[in-house]
Coordinates of C-alpha atoms and ligand atoms in Angstrom, one line a residue:
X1 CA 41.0 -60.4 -92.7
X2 CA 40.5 -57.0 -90.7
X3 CA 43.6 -57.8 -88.5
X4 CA 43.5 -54.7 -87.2
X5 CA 40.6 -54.8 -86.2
X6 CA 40.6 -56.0 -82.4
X7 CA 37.6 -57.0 -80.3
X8 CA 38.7 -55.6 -76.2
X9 CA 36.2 -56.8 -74.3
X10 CA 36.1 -60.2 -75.5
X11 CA 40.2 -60.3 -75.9
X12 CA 40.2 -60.3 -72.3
X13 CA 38.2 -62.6 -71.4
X14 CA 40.1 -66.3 -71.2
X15 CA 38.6 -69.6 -72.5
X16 CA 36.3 -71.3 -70.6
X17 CA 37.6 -73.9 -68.5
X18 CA 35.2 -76.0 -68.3
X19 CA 34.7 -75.9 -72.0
X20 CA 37.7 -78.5 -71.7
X21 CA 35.7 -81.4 -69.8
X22 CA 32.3 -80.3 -71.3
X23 CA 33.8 -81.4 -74.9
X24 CA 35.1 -84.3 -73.5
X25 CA 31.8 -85.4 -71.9
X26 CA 29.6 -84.6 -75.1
X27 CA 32.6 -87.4 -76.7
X28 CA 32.0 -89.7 -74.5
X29 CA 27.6 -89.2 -74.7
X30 CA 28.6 -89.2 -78.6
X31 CA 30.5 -92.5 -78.7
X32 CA 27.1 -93.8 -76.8
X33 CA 28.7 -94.0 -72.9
X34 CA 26.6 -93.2 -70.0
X35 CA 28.1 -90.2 -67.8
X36 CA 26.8 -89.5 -64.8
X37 CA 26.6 -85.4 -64.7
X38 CA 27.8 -83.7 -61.6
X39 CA 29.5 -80.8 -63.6
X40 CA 27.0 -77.8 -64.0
X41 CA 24.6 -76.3 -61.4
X42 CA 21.8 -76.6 -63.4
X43 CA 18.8 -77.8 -61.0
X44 CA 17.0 -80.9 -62.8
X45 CA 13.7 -80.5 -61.1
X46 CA 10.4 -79.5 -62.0
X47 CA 9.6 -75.8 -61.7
X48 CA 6.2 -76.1 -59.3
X49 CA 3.1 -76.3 -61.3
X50 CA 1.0 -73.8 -59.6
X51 CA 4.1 -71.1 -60.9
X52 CA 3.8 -73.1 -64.4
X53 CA 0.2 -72.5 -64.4
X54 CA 0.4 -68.8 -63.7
X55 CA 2.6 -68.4 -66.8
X56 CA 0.1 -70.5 -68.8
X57 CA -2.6 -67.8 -67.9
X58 CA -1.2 -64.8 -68.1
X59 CA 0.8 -66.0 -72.1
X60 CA -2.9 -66.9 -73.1
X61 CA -3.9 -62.8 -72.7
X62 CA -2.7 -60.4 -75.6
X63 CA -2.4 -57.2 -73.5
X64 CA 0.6 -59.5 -71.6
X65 CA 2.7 -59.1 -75.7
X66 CA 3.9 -55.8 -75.9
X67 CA 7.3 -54.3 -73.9
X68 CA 6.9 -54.9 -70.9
X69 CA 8.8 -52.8 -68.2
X70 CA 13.2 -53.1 -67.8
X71 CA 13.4 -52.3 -64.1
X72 CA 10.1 -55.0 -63.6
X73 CA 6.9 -54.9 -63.4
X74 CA 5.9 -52.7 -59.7
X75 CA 3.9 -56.2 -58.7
X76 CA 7.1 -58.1 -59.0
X77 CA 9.4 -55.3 -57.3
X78 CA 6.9 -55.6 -54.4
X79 CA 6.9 -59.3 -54.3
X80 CA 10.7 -59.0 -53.9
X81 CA 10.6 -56.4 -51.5
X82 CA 8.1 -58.0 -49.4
X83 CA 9.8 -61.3 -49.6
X84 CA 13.1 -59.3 -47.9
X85 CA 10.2 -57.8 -45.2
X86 CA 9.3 -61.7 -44.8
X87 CA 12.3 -63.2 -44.6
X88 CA 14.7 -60.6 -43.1
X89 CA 12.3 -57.8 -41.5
X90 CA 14.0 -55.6 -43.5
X91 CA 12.3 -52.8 -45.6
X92 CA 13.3 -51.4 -48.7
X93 CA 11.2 -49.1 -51.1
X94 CA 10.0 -51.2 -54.4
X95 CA 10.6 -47.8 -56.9
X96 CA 14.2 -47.0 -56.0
X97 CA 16.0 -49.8 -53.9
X98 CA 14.5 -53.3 -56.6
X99 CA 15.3 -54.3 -59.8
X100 CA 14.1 -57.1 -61.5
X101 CA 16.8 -59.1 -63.7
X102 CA 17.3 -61.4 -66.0
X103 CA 18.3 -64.2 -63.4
X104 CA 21.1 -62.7 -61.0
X105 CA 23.8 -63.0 -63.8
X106 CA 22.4 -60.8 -66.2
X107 CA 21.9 -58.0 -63.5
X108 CA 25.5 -58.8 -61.7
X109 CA 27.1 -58.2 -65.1
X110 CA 25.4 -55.2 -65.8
X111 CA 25.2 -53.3 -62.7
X112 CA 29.0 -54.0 -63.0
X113 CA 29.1 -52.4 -66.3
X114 CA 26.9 -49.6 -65.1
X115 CA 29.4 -48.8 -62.2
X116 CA 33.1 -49.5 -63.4
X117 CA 35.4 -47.2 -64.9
X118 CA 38.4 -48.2 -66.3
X119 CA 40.9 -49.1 -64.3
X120 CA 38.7 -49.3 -61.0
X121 CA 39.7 -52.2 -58.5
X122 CA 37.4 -55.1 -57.2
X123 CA 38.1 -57.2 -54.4
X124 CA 36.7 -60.7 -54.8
X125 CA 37.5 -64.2 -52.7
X126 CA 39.1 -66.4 -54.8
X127 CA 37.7 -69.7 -55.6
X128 CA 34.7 -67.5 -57.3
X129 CA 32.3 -68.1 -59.2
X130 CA 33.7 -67.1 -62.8
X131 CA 31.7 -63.9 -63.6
X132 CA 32.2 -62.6 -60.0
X133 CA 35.7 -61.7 -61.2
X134 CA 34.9 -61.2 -65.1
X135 CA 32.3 -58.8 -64.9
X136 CA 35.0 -56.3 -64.1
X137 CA 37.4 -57.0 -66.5
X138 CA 34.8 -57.1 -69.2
X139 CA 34.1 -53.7 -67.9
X140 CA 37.5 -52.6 -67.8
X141 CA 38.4 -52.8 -64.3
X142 CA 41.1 -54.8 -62.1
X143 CA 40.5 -57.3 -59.9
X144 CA 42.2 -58.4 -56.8
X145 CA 42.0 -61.6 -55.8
X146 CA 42.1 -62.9 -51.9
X147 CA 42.3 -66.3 -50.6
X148 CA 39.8 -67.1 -48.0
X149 CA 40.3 -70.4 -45.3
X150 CA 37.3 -72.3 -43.7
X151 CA 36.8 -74.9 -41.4
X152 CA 35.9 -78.7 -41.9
X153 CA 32.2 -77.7 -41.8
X154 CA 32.7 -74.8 -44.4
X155 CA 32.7 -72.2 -42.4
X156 CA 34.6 -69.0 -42.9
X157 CA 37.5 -68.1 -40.7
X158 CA 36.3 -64.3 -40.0
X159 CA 39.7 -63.1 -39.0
X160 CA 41.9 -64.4 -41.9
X161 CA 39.3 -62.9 -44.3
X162 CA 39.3 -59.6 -42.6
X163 CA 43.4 -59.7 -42.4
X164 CA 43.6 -60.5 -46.0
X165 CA 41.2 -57.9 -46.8
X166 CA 42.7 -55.5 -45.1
X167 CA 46.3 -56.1 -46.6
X168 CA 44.9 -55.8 -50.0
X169 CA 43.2 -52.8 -49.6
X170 CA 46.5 -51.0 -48.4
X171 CA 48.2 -52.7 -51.0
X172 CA 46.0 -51.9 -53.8
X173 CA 46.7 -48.6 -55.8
X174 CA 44.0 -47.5 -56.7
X175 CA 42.2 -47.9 -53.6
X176 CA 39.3 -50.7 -54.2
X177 CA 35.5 -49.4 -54.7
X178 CA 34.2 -52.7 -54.9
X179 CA 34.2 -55.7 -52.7
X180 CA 32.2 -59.3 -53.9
X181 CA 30.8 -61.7 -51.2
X182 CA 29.0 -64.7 -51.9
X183 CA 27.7 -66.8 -49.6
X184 CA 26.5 -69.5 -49.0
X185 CA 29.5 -69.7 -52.0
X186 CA 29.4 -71.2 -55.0
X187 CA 32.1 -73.3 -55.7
X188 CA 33.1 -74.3 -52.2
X189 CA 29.5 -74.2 -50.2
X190 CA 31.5 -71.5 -46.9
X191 CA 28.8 -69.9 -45.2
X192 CA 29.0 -67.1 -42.9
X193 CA 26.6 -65.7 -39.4
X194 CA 24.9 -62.1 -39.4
X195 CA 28.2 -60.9 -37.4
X196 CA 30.4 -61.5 -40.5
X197 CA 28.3 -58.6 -42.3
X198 CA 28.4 -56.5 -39.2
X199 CA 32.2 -56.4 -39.9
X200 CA 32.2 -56.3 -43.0
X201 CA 29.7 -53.3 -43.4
X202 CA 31.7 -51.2 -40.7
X203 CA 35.1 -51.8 -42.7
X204 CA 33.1 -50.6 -45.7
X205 CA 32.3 -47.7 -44.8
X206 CA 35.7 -47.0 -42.7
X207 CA 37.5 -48.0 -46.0
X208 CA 34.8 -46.7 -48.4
X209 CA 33.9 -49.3 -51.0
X210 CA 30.9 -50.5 -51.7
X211 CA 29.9 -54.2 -51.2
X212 CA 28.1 -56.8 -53.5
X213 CA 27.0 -59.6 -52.4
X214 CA 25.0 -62.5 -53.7
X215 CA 23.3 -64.9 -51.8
X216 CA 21.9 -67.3 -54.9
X217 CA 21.9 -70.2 -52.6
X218 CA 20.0 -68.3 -49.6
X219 CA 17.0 -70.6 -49.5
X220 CA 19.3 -74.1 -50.3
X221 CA 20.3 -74.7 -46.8
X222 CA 20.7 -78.0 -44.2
X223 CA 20.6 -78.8 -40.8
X224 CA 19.5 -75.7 -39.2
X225 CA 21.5 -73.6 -41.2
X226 CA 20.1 -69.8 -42.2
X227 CA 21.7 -67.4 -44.8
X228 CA 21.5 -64.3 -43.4
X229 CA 21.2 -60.9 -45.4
X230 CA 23.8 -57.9 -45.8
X231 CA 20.8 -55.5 -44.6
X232 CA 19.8 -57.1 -41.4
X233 CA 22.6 -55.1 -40.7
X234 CA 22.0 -51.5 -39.3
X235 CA 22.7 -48.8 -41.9
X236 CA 24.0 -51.7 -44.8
X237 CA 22.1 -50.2 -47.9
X238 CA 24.2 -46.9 -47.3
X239 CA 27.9 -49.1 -48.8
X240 CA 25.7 -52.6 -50.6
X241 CA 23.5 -54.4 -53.1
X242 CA 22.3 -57.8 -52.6
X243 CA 21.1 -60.5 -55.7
X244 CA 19.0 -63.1 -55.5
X245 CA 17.4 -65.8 -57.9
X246 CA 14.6 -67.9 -58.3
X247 CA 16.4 -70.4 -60.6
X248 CA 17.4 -72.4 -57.4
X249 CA 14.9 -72.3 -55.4
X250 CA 11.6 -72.6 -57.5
X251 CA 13.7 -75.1 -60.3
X252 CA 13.4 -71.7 -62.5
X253 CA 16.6 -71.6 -64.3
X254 CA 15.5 -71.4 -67.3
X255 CA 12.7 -69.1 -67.0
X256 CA 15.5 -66.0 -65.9
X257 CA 14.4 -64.3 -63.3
X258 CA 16.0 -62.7 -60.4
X259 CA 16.6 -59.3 -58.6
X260 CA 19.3 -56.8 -57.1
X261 CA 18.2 -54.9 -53.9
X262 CA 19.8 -52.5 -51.7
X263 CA 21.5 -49.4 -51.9
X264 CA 19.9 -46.2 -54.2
X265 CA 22.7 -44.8 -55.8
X266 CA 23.6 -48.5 -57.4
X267 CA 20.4 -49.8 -58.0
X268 CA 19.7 -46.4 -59.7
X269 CA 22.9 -46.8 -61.5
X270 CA 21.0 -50.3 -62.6
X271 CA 18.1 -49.4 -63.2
X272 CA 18.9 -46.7 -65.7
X273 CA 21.4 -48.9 -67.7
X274 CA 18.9 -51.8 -67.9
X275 CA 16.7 -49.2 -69.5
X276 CA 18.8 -48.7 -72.2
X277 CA 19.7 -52.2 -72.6
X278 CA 16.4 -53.6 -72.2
X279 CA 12.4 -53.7 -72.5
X280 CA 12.3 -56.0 -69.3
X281 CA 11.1 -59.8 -69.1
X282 CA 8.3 -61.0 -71.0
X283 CA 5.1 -60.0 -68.5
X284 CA 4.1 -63.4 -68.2
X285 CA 7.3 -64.4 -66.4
X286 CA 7.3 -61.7 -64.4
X287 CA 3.9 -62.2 -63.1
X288 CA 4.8 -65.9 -62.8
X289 CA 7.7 -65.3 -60.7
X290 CA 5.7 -62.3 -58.7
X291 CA 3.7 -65.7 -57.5
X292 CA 6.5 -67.7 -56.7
X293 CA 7.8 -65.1 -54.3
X294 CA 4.3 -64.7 -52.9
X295 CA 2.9 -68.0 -53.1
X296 CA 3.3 -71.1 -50.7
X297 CA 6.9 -72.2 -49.8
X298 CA 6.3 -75.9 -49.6
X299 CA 7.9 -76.4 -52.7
X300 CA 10.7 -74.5 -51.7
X301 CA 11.0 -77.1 -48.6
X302 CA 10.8 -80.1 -51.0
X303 CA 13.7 -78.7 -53.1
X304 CA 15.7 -78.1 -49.8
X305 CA 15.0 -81.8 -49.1
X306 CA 15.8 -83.1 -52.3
X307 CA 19.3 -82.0 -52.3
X308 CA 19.9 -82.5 -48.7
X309 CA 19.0 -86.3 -49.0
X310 CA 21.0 -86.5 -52.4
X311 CA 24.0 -84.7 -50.5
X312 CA 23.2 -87.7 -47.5
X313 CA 23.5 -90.7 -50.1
X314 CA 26.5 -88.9 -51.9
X315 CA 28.4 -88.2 -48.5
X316 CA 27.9 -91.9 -47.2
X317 CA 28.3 -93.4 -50.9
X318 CA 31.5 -92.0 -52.0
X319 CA 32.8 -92.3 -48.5
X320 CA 32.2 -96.2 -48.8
X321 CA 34.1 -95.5 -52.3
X322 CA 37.2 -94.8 -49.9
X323 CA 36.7 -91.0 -50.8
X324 CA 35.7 -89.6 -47.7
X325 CA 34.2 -85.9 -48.0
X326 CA 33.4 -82.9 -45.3
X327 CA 29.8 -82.7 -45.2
X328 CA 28.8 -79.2 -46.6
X329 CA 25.4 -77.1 -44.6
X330 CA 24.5 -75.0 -47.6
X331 CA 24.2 -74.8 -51.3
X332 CA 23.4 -77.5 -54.1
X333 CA 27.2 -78.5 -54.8
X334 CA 29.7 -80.7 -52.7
X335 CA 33.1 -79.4 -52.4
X336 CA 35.0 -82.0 -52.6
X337 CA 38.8 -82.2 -51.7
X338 CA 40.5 -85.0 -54.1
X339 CA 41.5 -87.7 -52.6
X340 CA 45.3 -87.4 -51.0
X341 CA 47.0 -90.0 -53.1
X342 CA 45.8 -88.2 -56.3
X343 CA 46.1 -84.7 -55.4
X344 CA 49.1 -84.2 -57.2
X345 CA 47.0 -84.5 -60.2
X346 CA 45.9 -81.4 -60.1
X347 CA 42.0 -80.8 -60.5
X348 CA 41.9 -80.9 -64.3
X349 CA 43.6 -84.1 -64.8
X350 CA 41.7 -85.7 -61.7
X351 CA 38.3 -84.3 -63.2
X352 CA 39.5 -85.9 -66.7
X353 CA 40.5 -89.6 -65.0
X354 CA 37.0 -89.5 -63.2
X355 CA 35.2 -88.8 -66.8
X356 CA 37.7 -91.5 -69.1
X357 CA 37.6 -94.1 -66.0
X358 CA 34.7 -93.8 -63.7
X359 CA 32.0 -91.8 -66.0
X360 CA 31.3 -89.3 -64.0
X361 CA 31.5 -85.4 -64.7
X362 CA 32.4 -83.0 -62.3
X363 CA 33.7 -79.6 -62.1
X364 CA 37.4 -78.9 -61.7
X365 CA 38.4 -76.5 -58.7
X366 CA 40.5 -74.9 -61.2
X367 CA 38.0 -73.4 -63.0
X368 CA 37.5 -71.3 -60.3
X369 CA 40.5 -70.2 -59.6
X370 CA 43.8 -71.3 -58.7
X371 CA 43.3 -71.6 -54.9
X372 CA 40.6 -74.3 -56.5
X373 CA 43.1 -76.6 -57.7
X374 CA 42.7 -79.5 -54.8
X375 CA 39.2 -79.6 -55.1
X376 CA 36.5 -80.7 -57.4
X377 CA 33.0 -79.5 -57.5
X378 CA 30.1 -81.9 -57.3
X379 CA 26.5 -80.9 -58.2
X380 CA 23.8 -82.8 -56.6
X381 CA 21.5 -83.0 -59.7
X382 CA 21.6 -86.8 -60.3
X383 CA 19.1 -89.2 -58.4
X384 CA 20.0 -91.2 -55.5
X385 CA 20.3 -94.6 -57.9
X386 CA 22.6 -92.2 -60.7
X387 CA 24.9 -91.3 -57.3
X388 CA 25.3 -94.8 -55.6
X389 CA 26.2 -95.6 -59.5
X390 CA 29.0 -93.1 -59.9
X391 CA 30.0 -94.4 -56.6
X392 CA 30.5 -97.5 -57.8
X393 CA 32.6 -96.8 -60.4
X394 CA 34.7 -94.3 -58.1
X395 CA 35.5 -97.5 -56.0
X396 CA 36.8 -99.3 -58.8
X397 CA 39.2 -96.0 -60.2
X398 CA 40.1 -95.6 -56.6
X399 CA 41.3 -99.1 -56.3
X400 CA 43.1 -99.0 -59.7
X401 CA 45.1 -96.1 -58.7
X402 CA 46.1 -96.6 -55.3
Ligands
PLP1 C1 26.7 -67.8 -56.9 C2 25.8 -67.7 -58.1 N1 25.3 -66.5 -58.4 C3 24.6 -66.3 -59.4 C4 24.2 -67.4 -60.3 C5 23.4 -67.1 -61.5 O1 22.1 -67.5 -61.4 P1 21.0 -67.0 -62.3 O2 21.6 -66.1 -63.4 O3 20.3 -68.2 -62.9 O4 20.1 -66.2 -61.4 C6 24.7 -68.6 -60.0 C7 24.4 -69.8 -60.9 O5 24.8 -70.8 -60.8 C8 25.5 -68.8 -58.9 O6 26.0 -70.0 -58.6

């Protein structure tokens, strides 16, 4: 019925990829088989209990029921903006360069919505993270996609990014108004130093586009490793935003919270459209999250620690598994380059072997894109006994197939 009736938005948007593995592993839990879950980035700790407690308070008080406020309460902007004054030394105005969102997705997707037209052109690194390159064609726009390289410790070759950007912004018609970054990256863990963003802020505003860039994994670092920030840069809220969430770092991904800071015209642009959209987070979460942001960062530490030491056992496991991994300085994921005898696989069939064979779940590259397809992504959200058991069974698909 109502054929001719057609749905756009949602027309262009393709099935999930990793719908395909997800139904298989809910099979498998169904016919009563233990898998061993590396497939989502869904953090598996506790959310700190002092934060837990604040939101137990504040529920328990009825003035806390009513609307509460879209851009965020000011207490919570502040928290955000004093966490950036902290962290980075960098000042920005809680009333016109902060919004609060719904975790960083919710205020990616619609900042996007608030700022494409159609047709508009997007520049985003490919491996992404899905809604980095979906947002726009939900809204309408194009996206170009570039290839980046790395080194063996995930770092970004500068010059082959900037070379490849460059060639697609002269080869784009229109020219691009939007460029995504992402690091520390989700899938593949690159990371980049402040003198990346001092390059890339100067070609913004030769070029004129505006950058976005999301640094969701700023606090989840190893080994001396720091993410730096797009504003540390002189003059970088004239051409960018920057998002951030508390689901990683405080165990909050659940709760929804995060922010966009940065430049006024697009956080204006943000802010007005979440107005429409929304009443704003229920109070209580916002004045728990205010506290997180505020509140001692030992937790924080002990989440660091907790993947670094499962990415330690994972590393030296599966490499005793005869699958020997580069050892990745930021984020909560391994990216993980399949074994050579299998490559030929492909991702999908790989990641479908390792579920039917060896039990485990993980993410294939594909699903991020097709410059994904060598890789799988691992999430370090099983315990140190769950990961030396996946190994395990690795070894004994390994052996099978070689
Ligand atoms: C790179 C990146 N950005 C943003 C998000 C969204 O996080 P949230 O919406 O929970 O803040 C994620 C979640 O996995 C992510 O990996």
């Amino acid at each position: 019925m109502f054929e001719e009736i057609q749905f756009n938005a949602i027309n262009r948007l393709p099935n999930y990829v990793f719908a395909e593995i997800n139904e298989l592993k809910m099979r498998a839990r169904r016919a009563g088989e233990d898998i061993i879950d590396f497939s989502m980035g869904n953090p598996d700790g506790p959310t700190p209990p002092h934060i837990v407690e604040k939101l137990v308070e504040t529920a328990k008080k009825p003035k806390n029921y009513g609307y509460s406020v879209s851009k965020g309460i000011y207490k919570l902007r502040l928290a955000i903006t004093d966490w950036y004054e902290r962290r980075y030394g960098v000042k920005l105005d809680p009333e016109s360069e902060a919004v609060a969102t719904m975790g960083s997705k919710e205020g990616y997707v619609h900042l996007i919505q608030a700022i494409t037209n159609p047709g508009d052109v997007a520049i985003v690194p490919e491996p992404a993270y899905p809604i980095h390159t979906h947002a726009f064609i939900i809204a309408g726009g194009n996206v170009v996609k570039i290839p980046f390289s790395y080194n063996e410790k995930y770092e970004l070759d500068y010059d082959k990014f900037f070379e490849s950007l460059k060639n697609s912004i002269e080869d784009s018609m229109p020219r691009p108004k939007f460029v995504v970054v992402n690091f520390p990256h989700n899938p593949t863990t690159v990371t980049v130093k402040k003198d990346f963003y001092e390059r890339l802020v100067a070609m913004a505003k030769k070029e004129r586009f505006y950058i976005l860039s999301d640094i969701a994994y700023a606090d989840i670092t190893f080994d001396g490793y720091k993410t730096p920030s797009i504003f540390e840069v002189e003059g970088a809220k004239e051409v960018a935003v920057e998002s951030f969430t508390l689901s990683k770092s405080y165990n909050m991904a659940g709760w929804r919270v995060g922010f966009v800071v940065g430049n006024k015209k697009l956080i204006g642009a943000l802010q007005k459209i979440k107005s429409w959209f929304d009443y704003g987070m229920f109070t209580p979460i916002q004045v728990a999250a205010t506290v997180a942001l505020n509140g001692p960062q030992d937790c924080v530490k002990e989440i660091i620690q907790t993947y670094k030491s499962r990415r330690d056992v994972l590393l030296k496991s599966f490499e005793n598994a005869g699958w020997k991994i580069d050892k990745p300085s930021a984020t909560m994921f391994v990216w993980a380059k399949i074994p050579e005898n299998l490559r030929h696989l492909g991702s999908m069939e790989f990641s479908k072997q390792l579920l039917n064979e060896a039990k485990v779940a993980v993410s294939p590259g594909i699903g991020f894109g097709e410059h994904g397809d060598e890789y799988v992504r691992i999430a370090l959200i099983e315990n140190h006994n769950r990961i030396r058991q996946a190994a395990r069974n690795i070894k004994q698909y390994l052996k099978k197939r070689s």
